[in-house]
mmCIF file of C-alpha atoms and ligand atoms in Angstrom:
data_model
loop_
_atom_site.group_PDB
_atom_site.id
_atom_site.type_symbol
_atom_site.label_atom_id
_atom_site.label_comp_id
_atom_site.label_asym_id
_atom_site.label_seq_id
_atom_site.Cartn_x
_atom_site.Cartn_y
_atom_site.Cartn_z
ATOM 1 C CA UNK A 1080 0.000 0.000 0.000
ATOM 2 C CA UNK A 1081 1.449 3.672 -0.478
ATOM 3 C CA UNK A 1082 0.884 5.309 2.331
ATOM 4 C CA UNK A 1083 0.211 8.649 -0.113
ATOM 5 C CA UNK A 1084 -2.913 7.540 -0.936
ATOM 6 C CA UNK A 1085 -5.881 9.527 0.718
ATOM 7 C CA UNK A 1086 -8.260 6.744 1.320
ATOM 8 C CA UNK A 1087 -12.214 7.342 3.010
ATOM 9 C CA UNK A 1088 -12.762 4.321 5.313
ATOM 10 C CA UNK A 1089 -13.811 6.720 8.069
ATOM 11 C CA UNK A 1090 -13.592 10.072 8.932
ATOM 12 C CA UNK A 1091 -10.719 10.247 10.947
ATOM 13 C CA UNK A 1092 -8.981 9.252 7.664
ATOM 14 C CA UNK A 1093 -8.904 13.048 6.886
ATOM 15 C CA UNK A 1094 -7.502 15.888 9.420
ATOM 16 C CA UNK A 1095 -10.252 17.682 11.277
ATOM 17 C CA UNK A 1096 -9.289 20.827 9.611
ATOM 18 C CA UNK A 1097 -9.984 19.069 6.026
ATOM 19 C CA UNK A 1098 -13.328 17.683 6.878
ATOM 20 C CA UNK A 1099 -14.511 21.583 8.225
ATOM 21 C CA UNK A 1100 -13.796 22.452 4.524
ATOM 22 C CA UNK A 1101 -15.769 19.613 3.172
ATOM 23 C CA UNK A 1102 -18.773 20.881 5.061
ATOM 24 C CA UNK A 1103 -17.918 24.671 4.113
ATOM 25 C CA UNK A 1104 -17.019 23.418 -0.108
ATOM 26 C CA UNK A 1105 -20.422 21.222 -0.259
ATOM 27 C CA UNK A 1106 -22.613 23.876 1.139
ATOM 28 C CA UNK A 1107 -20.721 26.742 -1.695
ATOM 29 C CA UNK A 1108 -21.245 23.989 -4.038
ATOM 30 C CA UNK A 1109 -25.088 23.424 -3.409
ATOM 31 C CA UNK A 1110 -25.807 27.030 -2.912
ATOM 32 C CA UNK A 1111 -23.701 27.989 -6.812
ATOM 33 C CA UNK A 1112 -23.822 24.730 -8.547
ATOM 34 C CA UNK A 1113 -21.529 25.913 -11.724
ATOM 35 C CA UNK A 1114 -22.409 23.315 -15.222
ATOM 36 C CA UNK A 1115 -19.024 24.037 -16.336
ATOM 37 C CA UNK A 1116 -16.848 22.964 -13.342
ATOM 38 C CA UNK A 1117 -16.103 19.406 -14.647
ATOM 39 C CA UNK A 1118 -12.754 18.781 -12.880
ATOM 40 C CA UNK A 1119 -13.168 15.065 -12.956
ATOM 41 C CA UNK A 1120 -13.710 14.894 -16.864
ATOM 42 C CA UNK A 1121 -12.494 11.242 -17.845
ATOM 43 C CA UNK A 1122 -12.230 9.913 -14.579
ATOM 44 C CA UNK A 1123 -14.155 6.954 -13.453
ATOM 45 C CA UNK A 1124 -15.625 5.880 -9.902
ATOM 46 C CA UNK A 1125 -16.179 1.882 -9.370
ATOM 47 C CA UNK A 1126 -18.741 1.444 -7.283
ATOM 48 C CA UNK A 1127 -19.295 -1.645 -5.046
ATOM 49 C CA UNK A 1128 -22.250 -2.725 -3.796
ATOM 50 C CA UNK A 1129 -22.722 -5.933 -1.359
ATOM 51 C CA UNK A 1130 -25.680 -4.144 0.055
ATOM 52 C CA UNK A 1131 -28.493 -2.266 -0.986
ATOM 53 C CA UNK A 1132 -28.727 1.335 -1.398
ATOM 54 C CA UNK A 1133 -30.922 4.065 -3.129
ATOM 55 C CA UNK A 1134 -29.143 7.600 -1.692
ATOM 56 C CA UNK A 1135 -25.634 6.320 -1.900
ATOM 57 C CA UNK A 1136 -25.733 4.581 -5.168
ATOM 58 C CA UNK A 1137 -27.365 7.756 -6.843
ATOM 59 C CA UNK A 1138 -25.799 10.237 -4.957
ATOM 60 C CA UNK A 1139 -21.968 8.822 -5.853
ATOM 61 C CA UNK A 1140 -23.330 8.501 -9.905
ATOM 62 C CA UNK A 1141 -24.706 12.003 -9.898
ATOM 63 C CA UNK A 1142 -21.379 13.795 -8.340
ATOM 64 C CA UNK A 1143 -19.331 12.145 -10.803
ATOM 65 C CA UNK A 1144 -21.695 12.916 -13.901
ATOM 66 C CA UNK A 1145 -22.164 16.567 -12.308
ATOM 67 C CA UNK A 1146 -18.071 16.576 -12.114
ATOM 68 C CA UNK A 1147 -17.760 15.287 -15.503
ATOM 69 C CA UNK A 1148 -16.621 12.017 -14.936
ATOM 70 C CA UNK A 1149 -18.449 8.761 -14.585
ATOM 71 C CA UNK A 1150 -19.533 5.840 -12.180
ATOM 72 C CA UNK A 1151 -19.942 1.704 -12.774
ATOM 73 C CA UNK A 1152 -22.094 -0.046 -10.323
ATOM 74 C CA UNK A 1153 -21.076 -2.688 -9.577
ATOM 75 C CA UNK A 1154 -22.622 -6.092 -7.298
ATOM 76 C CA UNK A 1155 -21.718 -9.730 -5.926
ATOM 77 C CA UNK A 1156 -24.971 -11.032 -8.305
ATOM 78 C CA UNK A 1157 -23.190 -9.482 -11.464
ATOM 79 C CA UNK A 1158 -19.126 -9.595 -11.016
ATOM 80 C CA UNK A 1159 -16.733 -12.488 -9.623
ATOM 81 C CA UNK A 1160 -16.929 -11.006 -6.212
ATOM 82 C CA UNK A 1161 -20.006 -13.112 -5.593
ATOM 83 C CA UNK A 1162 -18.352 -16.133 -7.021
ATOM 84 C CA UNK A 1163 -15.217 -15.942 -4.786
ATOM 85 C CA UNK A 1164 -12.873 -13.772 -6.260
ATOM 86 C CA UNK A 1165 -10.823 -12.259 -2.963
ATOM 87 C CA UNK A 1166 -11.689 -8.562 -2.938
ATOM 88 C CA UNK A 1167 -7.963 -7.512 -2.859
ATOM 89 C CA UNK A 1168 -7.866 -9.261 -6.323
ATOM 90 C CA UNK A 1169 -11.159 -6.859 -7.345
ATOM 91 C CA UNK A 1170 -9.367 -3.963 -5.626
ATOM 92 C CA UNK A 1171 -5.833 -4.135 -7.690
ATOM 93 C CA UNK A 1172 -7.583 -4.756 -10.832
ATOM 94 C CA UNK A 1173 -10.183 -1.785 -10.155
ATOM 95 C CA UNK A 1174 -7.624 0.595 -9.139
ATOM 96 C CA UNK A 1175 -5.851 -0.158 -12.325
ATOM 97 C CA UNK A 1176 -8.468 0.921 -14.335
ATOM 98 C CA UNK A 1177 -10.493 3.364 -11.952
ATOM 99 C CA UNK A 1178 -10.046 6.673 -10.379
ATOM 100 C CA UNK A 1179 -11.510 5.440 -7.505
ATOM 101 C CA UNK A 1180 -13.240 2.850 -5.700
ATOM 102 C CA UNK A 1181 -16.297 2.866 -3.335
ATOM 103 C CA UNK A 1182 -17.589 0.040 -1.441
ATOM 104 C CA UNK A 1183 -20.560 -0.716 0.563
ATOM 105 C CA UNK A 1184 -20.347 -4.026 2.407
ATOM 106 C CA UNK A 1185 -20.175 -5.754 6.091
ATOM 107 C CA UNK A 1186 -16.481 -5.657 6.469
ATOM 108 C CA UNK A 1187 -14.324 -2.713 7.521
ATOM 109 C CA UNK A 1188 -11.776 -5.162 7.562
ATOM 110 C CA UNK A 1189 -12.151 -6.130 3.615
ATOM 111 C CA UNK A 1190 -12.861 -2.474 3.029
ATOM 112 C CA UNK A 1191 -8.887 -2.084 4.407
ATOM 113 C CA UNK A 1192 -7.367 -4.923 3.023
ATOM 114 C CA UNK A 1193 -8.852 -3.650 -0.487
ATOM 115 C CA UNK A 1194 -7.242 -0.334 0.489
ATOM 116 C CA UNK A 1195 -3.534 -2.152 1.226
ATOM 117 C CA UNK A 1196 -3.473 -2.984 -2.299
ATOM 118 C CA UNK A 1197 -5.463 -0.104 -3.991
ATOM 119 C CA UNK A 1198 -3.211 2.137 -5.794
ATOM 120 C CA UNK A 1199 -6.533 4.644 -5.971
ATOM 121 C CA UNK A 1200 -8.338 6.375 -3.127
ATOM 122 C CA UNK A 1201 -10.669 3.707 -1.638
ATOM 123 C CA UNK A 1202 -14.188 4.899 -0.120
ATOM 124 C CA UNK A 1203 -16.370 3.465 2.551
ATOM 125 C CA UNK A 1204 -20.109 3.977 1.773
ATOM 126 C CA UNK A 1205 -21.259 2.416 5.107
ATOM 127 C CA UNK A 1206 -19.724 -1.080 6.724
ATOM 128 C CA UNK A 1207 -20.846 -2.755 9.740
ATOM 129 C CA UNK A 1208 -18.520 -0.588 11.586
ATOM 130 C CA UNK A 1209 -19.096 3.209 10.374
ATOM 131 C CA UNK A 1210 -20.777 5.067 7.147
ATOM 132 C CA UNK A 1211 -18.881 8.263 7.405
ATOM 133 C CA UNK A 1212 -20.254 9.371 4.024
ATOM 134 C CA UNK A 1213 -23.399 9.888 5.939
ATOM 135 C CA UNK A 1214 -21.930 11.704 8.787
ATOM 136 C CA UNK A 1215 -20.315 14.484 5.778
ATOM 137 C CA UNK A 1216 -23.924 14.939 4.706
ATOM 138 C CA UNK A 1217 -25.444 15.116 8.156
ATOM 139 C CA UNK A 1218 -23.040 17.760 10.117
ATOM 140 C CA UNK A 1219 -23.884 19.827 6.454
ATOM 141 C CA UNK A 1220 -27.187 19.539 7.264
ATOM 142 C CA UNK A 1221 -27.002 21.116 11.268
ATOM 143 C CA UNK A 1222 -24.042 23.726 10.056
ATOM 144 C CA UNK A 1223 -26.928 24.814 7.082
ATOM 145 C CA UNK A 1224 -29.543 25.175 10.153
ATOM 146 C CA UNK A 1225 -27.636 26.933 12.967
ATOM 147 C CA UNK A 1226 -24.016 28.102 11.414
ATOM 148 C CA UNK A 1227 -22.006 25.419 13.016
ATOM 149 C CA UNK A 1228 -22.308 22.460 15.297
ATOM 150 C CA UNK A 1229 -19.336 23.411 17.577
ATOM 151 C CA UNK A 1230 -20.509 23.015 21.162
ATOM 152 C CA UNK A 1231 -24.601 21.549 19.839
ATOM 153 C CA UNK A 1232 -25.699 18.641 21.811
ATOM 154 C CA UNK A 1233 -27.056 15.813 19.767
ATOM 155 C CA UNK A 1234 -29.150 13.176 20.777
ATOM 156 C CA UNK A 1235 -28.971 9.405 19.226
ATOM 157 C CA UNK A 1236 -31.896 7.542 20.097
ATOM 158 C CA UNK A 1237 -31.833 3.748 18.921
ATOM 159 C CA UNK A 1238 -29.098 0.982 18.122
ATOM 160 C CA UNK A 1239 -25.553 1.829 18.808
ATOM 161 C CA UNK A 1240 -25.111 0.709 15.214
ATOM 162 C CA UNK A 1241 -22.614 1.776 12.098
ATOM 163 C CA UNK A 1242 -24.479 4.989 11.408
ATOM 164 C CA UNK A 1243 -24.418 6.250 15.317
ATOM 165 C CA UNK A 1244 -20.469 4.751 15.516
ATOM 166 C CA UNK A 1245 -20.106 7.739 12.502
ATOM 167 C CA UNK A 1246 -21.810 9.812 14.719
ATOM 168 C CA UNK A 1247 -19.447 8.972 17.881
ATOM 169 C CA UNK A 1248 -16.620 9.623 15.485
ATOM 170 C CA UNK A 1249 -17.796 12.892 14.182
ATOM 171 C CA UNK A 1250 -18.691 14.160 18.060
ATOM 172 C CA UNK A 1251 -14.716 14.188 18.262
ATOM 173 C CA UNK A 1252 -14.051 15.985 15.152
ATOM 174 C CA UNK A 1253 -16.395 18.174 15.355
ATOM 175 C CA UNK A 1254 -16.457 19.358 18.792
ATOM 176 C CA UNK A 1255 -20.447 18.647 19.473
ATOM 177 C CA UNK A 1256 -21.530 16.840 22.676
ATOM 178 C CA UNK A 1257 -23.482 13.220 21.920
ATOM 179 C CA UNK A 1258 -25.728 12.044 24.333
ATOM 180 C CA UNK A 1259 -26.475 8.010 22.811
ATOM 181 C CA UNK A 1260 -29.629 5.833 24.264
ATOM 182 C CA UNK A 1261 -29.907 2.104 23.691
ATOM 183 C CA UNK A 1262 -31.836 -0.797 25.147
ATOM 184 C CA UNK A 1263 -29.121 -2.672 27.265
ATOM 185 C CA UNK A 1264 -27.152 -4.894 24.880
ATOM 186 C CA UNK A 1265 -27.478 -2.359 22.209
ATOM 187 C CA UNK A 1266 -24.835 -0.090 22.811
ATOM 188 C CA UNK A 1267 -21.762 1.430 20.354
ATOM 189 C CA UNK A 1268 -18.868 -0.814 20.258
ATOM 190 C CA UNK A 1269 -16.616 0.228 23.163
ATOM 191 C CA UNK A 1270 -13.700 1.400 20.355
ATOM 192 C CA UNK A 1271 -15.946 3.845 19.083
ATOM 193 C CA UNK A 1272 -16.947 5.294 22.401
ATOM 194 C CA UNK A 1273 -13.471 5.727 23.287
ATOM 195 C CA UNK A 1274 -13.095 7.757 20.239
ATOM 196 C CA UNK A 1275 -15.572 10.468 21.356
ATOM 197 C CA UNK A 1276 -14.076 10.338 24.993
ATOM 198 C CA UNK A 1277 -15.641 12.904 26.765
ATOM 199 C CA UNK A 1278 -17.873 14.630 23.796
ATOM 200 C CA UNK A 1279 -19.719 11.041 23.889
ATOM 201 C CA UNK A 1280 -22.714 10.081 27.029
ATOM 202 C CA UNK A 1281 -24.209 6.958 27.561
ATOM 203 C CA UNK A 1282 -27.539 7.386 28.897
ATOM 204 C CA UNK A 1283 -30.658 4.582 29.039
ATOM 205 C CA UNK A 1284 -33.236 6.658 28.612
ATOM 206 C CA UNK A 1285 -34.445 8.330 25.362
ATOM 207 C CA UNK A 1286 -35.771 11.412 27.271
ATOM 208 C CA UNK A 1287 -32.591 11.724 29.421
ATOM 209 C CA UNK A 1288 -30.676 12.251 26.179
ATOM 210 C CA UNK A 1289 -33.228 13.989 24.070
ATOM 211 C CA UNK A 1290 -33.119 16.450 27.504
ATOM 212 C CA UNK A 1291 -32.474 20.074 25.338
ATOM 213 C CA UNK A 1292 -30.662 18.844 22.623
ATOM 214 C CA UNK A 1293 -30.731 20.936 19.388
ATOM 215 C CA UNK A 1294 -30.659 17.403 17.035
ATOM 216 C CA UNK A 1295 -32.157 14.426 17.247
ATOM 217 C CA UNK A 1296 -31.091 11.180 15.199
ATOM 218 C CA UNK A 1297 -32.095 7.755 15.014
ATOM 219 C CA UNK A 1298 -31.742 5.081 12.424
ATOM 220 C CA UNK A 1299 -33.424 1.643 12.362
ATOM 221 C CA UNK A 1300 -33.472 -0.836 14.661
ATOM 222 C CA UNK A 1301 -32.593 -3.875 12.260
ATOM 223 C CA UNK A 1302 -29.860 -3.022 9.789
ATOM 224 C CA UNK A 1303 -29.288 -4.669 6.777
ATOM 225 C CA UNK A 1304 -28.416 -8.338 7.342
ATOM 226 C CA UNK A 1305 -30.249 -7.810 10.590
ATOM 227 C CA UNK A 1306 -33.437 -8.999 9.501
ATOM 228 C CA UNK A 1307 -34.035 -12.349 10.895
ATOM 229 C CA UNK A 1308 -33.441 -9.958 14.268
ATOM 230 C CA UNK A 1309 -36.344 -7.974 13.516
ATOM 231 C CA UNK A 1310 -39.060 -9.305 15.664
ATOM 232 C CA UNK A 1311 -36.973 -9.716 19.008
ATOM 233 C CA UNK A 1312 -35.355 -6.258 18.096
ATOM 234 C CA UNK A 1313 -38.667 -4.464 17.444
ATOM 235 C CA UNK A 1314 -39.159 -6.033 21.395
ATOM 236 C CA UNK A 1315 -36.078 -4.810 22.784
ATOM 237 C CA UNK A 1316 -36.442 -0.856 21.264
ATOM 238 C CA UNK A 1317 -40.310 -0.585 22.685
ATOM 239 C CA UNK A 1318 -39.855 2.962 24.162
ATOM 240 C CA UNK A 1319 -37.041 3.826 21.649
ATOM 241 C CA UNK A 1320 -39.773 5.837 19.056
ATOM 242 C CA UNK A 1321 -38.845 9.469 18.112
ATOM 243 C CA UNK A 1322 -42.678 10.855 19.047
ATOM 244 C CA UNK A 1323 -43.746 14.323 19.441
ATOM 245 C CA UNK A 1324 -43.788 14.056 23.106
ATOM 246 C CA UNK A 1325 -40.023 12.984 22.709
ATOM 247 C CA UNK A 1326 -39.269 15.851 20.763
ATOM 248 C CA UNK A 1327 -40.863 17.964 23.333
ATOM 249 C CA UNK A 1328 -38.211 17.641 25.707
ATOM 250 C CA UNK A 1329 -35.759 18.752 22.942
ATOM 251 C CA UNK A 1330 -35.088 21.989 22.477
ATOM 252 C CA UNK A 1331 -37.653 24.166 20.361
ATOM 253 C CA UNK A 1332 -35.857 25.065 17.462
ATOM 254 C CA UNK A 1333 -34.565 21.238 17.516
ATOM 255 C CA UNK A 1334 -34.379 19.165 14.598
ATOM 256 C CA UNK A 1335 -35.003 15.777 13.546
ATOM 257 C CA UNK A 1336 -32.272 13.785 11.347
ATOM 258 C CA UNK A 1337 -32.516 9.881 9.842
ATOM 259 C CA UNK A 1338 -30.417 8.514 7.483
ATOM 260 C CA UNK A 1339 -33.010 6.921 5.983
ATOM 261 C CA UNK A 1340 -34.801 4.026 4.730
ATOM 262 C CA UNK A 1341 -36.965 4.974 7.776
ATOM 263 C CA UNK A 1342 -39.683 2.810 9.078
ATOM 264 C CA UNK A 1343 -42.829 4.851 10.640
ATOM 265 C CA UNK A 1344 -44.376 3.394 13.560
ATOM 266 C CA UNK A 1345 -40.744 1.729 14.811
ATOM 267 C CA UNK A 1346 -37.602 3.887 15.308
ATOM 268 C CA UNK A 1347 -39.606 7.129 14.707
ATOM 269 C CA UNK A 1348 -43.753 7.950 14.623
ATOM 270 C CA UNK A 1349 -44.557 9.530 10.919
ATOM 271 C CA UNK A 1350 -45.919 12.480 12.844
ATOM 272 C CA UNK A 1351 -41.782 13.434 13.570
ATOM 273 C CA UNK A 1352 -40.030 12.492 10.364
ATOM 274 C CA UNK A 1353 -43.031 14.255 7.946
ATOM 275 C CA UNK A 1354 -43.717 17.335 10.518
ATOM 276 C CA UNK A 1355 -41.732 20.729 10.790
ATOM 277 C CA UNK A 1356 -38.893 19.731 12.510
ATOM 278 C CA UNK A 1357 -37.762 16.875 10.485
ATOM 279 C CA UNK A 1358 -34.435 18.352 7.999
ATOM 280 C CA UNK A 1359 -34.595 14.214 6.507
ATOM 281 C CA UNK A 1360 -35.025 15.633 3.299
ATOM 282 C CA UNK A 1361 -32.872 18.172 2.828
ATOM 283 C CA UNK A 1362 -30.123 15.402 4.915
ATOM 284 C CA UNK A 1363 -30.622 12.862 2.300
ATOM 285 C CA UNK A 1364 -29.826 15.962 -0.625
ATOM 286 C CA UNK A 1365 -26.679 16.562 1.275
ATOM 287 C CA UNK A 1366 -25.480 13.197 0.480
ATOM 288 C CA UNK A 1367 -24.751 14.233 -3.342
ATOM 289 C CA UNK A 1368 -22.920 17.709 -2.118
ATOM 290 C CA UNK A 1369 -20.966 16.412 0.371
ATOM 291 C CA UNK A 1370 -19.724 13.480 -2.271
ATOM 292 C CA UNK A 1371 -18.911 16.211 -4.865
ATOM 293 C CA UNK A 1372 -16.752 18.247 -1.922
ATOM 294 C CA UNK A 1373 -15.151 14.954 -1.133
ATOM 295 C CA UNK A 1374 -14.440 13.196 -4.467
ATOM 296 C CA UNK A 1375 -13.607 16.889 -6.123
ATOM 297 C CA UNK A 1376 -11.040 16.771 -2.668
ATOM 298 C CA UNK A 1377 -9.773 13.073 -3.630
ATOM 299 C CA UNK A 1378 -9.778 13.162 -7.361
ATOM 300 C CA UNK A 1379 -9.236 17.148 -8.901
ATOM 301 C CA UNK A 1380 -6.149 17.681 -10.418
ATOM 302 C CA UNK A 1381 -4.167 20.036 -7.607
ATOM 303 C CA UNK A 1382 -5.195 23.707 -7.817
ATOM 304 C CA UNK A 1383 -8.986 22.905 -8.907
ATOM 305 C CA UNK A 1384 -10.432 25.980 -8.156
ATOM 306 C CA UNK A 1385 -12.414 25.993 -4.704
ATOM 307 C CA UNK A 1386 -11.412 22.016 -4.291
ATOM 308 C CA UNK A 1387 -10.601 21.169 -0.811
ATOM 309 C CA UNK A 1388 -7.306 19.850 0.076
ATOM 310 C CA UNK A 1389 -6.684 16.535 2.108
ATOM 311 C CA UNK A 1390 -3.300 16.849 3.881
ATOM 312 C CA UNK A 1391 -4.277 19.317 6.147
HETATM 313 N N1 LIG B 2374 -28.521 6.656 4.107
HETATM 314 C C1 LIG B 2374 -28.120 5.765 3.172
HETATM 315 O O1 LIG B 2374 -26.937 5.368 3.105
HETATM 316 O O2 LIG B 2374 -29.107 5.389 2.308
HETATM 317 P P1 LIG B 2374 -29.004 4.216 1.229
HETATM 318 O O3 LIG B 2374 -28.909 2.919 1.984
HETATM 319 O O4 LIG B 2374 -30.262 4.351 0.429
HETATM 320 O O5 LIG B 2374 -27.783 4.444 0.392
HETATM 321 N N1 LIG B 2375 -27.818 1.212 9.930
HETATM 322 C C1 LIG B 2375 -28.369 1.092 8.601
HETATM 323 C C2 LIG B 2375 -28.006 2.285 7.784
HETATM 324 C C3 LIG B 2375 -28.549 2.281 6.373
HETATM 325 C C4 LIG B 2375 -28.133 3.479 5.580
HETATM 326 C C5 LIG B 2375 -27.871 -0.195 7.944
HETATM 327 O O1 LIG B 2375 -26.680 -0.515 8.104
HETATM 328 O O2 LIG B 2375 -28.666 -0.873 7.305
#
């Protein structure tokens, strides 16, 4: 592996100072989109997907068409991944003949042994560990609403999953206090809370950490390849729903974040995520900004005009 290589696998992969200009480069970006800037004209993004996905998959193909360059999708069903074919294999022959390589699957582990051999940027679009991608979109979406998220206190209500591990990461980098509520046996992986230290709380209950917060998240209780979990986790959450009487006790301009899929009725009531505090929308729009700051960032040629730089 050269250690040059600015890879994505999560965010602490990029110097805190980097990822505040991600946030500040996809917000001028949304706010001026400019037809002409093309910066990745002839480059290619291979995109691989073990998993589902409707925000990531289209949000990665439009930044690269909007950039000028171009994405292949690419899954298990239709490539020799999903007849064996050891992903550093995939990886050296992508990176031979792609700008760069994202991957959605259940291993952070493959997702750095494909980076070892990559001699292009590798990105993480969500493992069972982290989805940082998300995390770019989603501190966009609270620095849009209130300027910045230095010093906000966010509240994660739900499974200590990938999504709220990106969120533990993120409390770190970006200086916000996270106050995270699980059912007992549902908490972040002890790693990740170490990584927040003391920006990260570990509270039971969903009002104790909803408790004047400015954001509320949650995310579903059965992740992908969690399904045959569903019925005893649907058990174990009762008392985990984002309601309006839960988002009472936030604070009044507070406001309501999901990665989405979501599923009304479970992790949040359809009352939250469709009424005037929920920013779900505008969240999932963030994905394709924040992708264009980040692969412009990864992929321009150096002095790109406005393109973020990665070393810090
Ligand atoms: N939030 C998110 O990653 O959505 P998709 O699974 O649709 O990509
Ligand atoms: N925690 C969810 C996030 C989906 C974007 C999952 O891993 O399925």
């Amino acid at each position: 592996m050269s250690s040059s290589i600015p890879h994505f696998l999560r965010l602490a992969d990029v110097p805190p100072q980097a990822l505040e200009a991600l946030i500040q480069r996809a917000i001028v970006l949304k706010r001026a989109p400019e037809p002409t800037h093309r910066p990745l004209t002839g480059q290619t993004l291979a995109m691989v997907f073990a998993k589902s996905s409707t925000r990531t998959r289209v949000s990665f193909e439009a930044a690269m068409a909007q950039l000028g360059g171009h994405a292949i999708f690419l899954s298990p069903r239709d490539t020799q991944l999903g007849r064996g074919e050891p992903v550093e294999d995939t990886a050296r022959v992508l990176s031979s003949m792609c700008n760069a390589i994202m991957v959605r699957n259940d291993s952070q582990a493959q997702q750095e042994a494909m980076a070892a051999v990559s001699s292009v940027p590798v990105i993480n679009a969500l493992s069972e560990q982290c989805h940082p991608c998300q995390l770019l979109a989603d501190i966009q979406t609270i620095v849009e609403h209130r300027g910045s998220v230095r010093g906000v206190t966010v509240a994660w209500v739900g499974d200590g999953n990938n999504v709220c591990h990106s969120w533990l990461e993120a409390a770190r980098v970006f200086d916000f206090q996270l106050r995270v509520a699980t059912p007992e046996g549902f908490e972040p992986d002890a790693a990740w809370l170490d990584v927040a230290g003391d920006c990260a709380q570990l509270v039971r209950a969903p009002a104790q950490a909803v408790e004047g917060a400015q954001v509320v998240v949650t995310d579903v209780w059965a992740s992908m390849g969690q399904e045959a979990e569903q019925e005893a986790r649907t058990a174990a959450f009762a008392g985990y729903c984002v309601d309006n009487a839960l988002m009472r006790r936030a604070a009044a301009d507070a406001i309501f974040l999901h990665c989405l899929p979501a599923h009304r009725g479970e992790e949040v009531t359809a009352d939250v995520i469709d009424g005037p505090q929920s920013r779900v929308w505008q969240e999932a729009e963030n994905r394709l900004h924040a992708q264009k700051a980040l692969l412009e960032a990864l992929l321009a040629p150096p002095g790109t005009t406005g393109a973020v730089t990665l070393d810090g």
